[in-house]
XYZ file of N, CA, C and O in Angstrom:
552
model
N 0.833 -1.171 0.000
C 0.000 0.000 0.000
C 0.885 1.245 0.000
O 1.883 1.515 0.668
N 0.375 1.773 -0.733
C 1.108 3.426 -1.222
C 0.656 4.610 -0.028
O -0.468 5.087 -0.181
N 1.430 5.078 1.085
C 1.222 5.783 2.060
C 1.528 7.138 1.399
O 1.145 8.145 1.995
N 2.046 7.241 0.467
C 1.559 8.782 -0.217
C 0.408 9.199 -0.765
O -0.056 10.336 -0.687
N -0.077 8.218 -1.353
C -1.120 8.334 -1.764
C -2.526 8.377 -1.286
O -3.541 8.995 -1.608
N -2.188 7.440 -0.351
C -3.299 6.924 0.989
C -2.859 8.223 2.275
O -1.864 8.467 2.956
N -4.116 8.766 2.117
C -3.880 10.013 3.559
C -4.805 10.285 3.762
O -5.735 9.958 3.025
N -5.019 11.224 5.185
C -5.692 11.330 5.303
C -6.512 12.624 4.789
O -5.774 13.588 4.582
N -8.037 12.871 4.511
C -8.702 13.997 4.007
C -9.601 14.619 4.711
O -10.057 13.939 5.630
N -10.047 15.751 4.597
C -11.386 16.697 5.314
C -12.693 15.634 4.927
O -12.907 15.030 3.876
N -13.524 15.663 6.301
C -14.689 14.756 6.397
C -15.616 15.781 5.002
O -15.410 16.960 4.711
N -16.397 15.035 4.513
C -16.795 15.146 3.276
C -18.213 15.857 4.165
O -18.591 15.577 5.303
N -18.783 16.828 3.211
C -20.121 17.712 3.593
C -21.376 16.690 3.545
O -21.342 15.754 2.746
N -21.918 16.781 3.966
C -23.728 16.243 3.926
C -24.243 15.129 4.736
O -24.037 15.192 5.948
N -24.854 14.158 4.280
C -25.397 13.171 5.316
C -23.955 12.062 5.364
O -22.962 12.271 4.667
N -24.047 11.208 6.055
C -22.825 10.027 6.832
C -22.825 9.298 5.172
O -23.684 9.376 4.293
N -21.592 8.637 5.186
C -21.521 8.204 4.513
C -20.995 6.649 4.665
O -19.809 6.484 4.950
N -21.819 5.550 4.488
C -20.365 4.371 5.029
C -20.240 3.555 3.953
O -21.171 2.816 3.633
N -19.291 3.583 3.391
C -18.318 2.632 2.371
C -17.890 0.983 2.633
O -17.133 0.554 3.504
N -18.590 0.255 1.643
C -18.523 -1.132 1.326
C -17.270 -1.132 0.471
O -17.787 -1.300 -0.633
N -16.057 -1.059 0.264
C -14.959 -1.385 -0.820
C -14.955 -3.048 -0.339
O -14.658 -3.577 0.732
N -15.387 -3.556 -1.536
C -14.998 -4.997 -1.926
C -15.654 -5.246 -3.234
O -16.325 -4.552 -3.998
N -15.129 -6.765 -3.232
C -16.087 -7.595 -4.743
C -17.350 -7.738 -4.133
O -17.459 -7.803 -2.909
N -18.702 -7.814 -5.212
C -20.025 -7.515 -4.753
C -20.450 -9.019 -4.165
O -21.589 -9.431 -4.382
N -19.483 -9.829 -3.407
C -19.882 -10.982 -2.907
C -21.087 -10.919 -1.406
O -21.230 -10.094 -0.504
N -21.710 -12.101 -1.703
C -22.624 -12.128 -0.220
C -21.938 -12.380 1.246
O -22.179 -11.975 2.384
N -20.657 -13.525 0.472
C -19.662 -13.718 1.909
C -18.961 -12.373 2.568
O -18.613 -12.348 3.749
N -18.793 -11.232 1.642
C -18.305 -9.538 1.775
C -19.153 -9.496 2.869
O -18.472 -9.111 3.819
N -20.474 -9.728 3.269
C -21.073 -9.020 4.302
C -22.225 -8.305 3.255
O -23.265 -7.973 3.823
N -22.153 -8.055 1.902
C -22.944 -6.898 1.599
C -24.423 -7.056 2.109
O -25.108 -6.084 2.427
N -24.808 -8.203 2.155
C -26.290 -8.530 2.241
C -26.669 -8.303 3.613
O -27.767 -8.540 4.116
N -25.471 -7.737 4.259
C -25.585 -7.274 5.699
C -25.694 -6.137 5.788
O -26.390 -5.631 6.668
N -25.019 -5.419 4.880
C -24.984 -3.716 4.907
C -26.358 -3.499 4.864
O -27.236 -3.373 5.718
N -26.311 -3.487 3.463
C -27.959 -3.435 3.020
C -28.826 -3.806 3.650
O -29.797 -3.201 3.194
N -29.217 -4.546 4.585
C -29.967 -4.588 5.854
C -29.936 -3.684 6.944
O -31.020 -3.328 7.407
N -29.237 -3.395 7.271
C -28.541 -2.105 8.269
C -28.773 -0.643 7.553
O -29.119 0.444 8.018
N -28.440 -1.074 6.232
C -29.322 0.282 5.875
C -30.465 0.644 5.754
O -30.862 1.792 5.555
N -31.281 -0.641 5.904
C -32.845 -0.172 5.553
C -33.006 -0.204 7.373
O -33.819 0.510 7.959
N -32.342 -0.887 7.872
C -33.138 -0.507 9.053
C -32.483 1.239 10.284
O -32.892 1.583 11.393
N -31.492 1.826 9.457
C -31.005 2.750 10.091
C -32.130 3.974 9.381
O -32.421 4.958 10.061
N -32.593 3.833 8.256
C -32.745 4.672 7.423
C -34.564 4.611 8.031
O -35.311 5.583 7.919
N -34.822 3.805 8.407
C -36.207 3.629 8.514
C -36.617 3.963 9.732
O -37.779 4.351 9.857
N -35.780 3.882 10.841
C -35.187 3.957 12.367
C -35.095 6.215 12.121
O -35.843 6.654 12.995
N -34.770 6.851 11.691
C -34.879 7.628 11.182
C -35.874 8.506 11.183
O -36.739 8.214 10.358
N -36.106 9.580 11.864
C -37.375 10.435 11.975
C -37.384 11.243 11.008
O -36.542 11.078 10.126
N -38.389 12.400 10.902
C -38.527 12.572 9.730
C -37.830 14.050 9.347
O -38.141 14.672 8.331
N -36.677 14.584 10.482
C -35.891 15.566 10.704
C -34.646 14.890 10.474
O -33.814 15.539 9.841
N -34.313 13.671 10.865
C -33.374 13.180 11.184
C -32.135 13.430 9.448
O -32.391 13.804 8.304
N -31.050 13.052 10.035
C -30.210 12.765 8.589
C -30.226 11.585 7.964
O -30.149 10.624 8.730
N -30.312 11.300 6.647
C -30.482 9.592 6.941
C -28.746 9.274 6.280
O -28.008 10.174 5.879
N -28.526 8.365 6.297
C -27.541 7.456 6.527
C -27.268 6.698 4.890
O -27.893 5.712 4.499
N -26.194 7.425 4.089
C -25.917 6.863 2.505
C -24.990 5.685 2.799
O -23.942 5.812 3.432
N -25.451 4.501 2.287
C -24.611 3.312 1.920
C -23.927 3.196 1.064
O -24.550 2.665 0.145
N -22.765 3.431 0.760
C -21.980 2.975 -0.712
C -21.327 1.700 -0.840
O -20.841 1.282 0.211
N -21.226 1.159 -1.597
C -21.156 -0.294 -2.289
C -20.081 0.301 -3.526
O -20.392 1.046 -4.455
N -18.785 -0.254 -3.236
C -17.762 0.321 -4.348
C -17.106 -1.051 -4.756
O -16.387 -1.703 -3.999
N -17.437 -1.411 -6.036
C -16.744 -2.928 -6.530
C -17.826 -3.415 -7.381
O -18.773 -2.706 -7.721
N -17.680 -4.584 -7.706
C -18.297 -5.233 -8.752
C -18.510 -6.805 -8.250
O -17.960 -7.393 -7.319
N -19.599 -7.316 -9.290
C -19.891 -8.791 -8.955
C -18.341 -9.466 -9.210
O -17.418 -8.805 -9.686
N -18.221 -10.880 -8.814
C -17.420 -11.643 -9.457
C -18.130 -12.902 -10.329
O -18.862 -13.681 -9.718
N -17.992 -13.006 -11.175
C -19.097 -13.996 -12.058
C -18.309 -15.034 -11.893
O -19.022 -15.952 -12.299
N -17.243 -15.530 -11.545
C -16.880 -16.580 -11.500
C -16.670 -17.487 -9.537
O -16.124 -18.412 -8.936
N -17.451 -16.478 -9.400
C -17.854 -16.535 -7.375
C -18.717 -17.494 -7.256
O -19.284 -17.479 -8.348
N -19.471 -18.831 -6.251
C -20.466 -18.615 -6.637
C -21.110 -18.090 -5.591
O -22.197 -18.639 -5.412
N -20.766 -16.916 -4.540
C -21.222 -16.268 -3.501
C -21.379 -14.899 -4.614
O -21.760 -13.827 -4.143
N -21.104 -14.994 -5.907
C -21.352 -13.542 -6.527
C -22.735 -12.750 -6.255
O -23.737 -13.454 -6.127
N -22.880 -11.325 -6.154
C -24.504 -10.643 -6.540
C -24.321 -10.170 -7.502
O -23.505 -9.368 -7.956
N -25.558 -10.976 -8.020
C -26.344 -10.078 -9.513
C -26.173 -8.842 -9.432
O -26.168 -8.193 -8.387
N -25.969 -8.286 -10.916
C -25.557 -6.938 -10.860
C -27.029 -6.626 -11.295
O -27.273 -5.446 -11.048
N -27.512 -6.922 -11.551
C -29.596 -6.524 -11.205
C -30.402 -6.438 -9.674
O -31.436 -5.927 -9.244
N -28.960 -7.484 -8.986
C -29.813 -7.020 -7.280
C -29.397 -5.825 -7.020
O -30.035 -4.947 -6.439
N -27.807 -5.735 -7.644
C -27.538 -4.145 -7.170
C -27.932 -2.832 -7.555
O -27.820 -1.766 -6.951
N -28.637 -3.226 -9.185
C -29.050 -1.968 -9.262
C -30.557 -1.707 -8.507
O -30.922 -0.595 -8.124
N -31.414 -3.041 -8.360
C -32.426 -3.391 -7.644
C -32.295 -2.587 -6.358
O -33.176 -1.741 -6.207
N -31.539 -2.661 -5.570
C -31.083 -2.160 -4.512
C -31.150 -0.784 -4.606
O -32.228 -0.189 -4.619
N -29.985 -0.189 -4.678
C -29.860 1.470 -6.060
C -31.223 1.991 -5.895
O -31.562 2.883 -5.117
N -32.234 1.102 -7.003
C -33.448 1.717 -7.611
C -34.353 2.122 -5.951
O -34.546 3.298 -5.643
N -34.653 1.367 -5.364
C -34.757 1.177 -4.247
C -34.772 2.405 -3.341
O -35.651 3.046 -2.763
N -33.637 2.465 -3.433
C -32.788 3.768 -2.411
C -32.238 3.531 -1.056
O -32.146 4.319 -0.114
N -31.835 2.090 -1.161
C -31.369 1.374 0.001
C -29.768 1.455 -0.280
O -29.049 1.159 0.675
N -29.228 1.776 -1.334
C -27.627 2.007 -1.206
C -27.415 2.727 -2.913
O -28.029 2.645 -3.976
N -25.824 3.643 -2.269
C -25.627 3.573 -3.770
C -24.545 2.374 -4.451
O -23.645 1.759 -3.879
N -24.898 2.316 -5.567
C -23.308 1.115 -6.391
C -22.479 2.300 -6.947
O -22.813 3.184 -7.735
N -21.534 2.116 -6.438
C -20.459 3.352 -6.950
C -19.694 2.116 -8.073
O -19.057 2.731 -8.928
N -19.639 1.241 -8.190
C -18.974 0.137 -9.190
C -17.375 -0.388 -8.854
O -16.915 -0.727 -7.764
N -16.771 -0.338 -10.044
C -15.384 -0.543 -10.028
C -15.023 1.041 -10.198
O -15.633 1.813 -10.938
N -13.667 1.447 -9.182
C -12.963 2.403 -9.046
C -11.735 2.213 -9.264
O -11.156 1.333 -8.627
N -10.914 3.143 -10.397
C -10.107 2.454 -10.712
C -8.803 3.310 -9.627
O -7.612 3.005 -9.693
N -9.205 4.092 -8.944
C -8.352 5.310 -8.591
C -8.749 5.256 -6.787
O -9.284 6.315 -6.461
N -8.618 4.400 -5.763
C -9.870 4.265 -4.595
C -8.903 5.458 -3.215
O -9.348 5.848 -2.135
N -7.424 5.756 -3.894
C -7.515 6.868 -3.022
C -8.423 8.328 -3.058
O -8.665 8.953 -2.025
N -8.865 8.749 -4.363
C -9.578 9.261 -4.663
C -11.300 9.637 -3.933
O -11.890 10.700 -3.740
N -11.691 8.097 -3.668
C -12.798 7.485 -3.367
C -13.002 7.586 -2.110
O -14.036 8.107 -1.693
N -11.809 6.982 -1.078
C -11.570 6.987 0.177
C -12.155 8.406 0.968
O -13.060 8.156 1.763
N -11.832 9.618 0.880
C -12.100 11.134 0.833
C -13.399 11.147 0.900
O -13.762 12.124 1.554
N -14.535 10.319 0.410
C -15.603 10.932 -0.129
C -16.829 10.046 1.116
O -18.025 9.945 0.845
N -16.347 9.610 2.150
C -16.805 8.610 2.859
C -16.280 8.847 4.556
O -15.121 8.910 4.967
N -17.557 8.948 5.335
C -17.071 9.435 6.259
C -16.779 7.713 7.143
O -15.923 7.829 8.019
N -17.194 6.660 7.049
C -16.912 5.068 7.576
C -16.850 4.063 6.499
O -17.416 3.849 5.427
N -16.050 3.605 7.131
C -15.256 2.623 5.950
C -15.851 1.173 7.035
O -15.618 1.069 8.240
N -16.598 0.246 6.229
C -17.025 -0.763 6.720
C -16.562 -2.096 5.647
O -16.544 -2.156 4.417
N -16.222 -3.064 6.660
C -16.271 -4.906 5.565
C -17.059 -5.914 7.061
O -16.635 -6.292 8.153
N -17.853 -5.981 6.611
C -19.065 -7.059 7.339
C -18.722 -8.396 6.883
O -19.652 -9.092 6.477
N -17.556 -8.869 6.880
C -17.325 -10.033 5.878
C -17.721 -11.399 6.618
O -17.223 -11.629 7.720
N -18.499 -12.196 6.105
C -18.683 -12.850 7.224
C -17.646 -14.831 7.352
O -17.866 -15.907 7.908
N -16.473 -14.185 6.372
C -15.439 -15.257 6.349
C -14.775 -14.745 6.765
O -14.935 -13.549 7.010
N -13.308 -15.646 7.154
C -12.031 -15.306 7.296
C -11.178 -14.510 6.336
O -11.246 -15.219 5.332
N -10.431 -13.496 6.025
C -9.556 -12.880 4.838
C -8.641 -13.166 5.668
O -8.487 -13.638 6.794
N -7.817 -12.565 4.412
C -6.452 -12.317 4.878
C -6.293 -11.023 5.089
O -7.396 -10.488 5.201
N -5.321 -10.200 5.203
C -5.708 -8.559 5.819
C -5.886 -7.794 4.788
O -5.085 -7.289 4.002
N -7.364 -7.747 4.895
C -8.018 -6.994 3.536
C -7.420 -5.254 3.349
O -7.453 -4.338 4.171
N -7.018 -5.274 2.267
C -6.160 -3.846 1.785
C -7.105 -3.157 1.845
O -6.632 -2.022 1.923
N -8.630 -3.054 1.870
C -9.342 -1.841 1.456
C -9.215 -1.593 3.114
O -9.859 -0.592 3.429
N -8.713 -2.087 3.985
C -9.250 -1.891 5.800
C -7.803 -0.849 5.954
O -7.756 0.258 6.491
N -6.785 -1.543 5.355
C -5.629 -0.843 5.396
C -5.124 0.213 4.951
O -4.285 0.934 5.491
N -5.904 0.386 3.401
C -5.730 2.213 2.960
C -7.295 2.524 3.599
O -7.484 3.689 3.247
N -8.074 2.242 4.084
C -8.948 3.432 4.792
C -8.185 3.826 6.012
O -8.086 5.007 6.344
N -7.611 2.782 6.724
C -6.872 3.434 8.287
C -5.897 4.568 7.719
O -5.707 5.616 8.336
N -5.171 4.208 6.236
C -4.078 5.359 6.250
C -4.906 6.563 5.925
O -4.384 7.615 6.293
N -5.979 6.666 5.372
C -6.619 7.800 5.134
C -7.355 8.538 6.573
O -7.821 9.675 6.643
N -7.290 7.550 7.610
C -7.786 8.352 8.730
C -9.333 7.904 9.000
O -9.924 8.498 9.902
N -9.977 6.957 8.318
C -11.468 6.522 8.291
C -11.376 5.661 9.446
O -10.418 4.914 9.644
N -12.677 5.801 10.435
C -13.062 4.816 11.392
C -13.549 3.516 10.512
O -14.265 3.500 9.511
N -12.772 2.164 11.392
C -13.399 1.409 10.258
C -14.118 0.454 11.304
O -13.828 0.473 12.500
N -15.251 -0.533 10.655
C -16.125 -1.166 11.327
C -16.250 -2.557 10.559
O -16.635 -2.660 9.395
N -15.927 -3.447 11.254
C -15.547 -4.884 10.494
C -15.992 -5.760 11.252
O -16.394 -5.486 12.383
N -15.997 -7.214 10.653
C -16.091 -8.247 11.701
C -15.000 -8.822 12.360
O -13.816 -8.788 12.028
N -15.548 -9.381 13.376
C -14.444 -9.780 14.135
C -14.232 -11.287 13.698
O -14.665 -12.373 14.082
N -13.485 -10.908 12.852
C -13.059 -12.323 11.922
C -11.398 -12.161 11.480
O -10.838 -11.118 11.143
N -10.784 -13.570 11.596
C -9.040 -13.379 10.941
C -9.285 -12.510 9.564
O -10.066 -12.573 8.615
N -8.257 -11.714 9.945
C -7.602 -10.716 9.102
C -7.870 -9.154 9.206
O -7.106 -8.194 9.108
N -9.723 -9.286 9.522
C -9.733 -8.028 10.085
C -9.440 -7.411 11.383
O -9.185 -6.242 11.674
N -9.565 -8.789 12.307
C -9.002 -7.852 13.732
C -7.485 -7.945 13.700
O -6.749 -7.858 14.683
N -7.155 -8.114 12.569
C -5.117 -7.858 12.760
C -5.172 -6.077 12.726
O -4.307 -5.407 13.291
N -6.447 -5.404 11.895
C -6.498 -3.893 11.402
C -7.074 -3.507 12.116
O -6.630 -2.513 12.691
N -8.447 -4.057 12.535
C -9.154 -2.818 13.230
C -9.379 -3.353 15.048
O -9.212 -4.492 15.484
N -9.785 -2.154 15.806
C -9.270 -2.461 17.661
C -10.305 -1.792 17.978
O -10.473 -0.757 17.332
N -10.916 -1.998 18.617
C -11.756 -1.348 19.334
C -11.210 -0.214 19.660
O -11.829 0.592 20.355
């Protein structure tokens, strides 16, 4: 990981933002986000701020834990998250997100998107599963 590149940035203006960076797999956790978002968003009065989900990555078609890229736009249409897609540039991306989340509900190995959000300065929120508690501590 490129620590020049990866830094930290000014919290981004408007409602919260929390960032999914992975492949659009179900083992990722996503099918967890997206639950958490409908129920934060719904949880939500009618003053309140509500709470943007981003989803940054793509299916893997050769997964077979892959999501349809029709659930995601399904989702999208919805207004239960946005699909920001494949990024080809994610220090860029990092900046634009005030929590950096992986709900993964396997073991990784120490997932790089946990590691350039810490260099950028993002609180991150993971499971407590090998690889992510090597990155993130209470």
């Amino acid at each position: 990981m490129d620590t020049e590149r990866f830094t930290p940035a000014p919290e981004p203006e408007g409602a919260p933002v929390i960032m999914l960076p992975a492949r659009m797999l179900w083992d990722k956790g996503v099918g967890v986000l997206v639950e958490a978002a409908r129920l934060l968003n719904r949880a939500a009065g009618p003053t309140d701020q509500k709470v943007r989900v981003a989803l940054v990555g793509i299916p893997d078609p050769g997964n077979p834990g892959s999501i349809e890229e029709a659930t995601l736009r399904g989702w999208e249409a919805e207004g239960v998250i946005e699909w920001w897609g494949w990024q080809e540039d994610m220090s860029t991306v990092y900046p634009r997100s005030h929590i950096v989340t992986l709900p993964t509900v396997y073991g990784e190995g120490v997932p790089t998107a946990l590691l350039e959000a810490a260099a950028c300065a993002k609180p991150l929120v993971a499971t407590d599963a090998p690889g992510c508690r090597e990155v993130v501590q209470h």
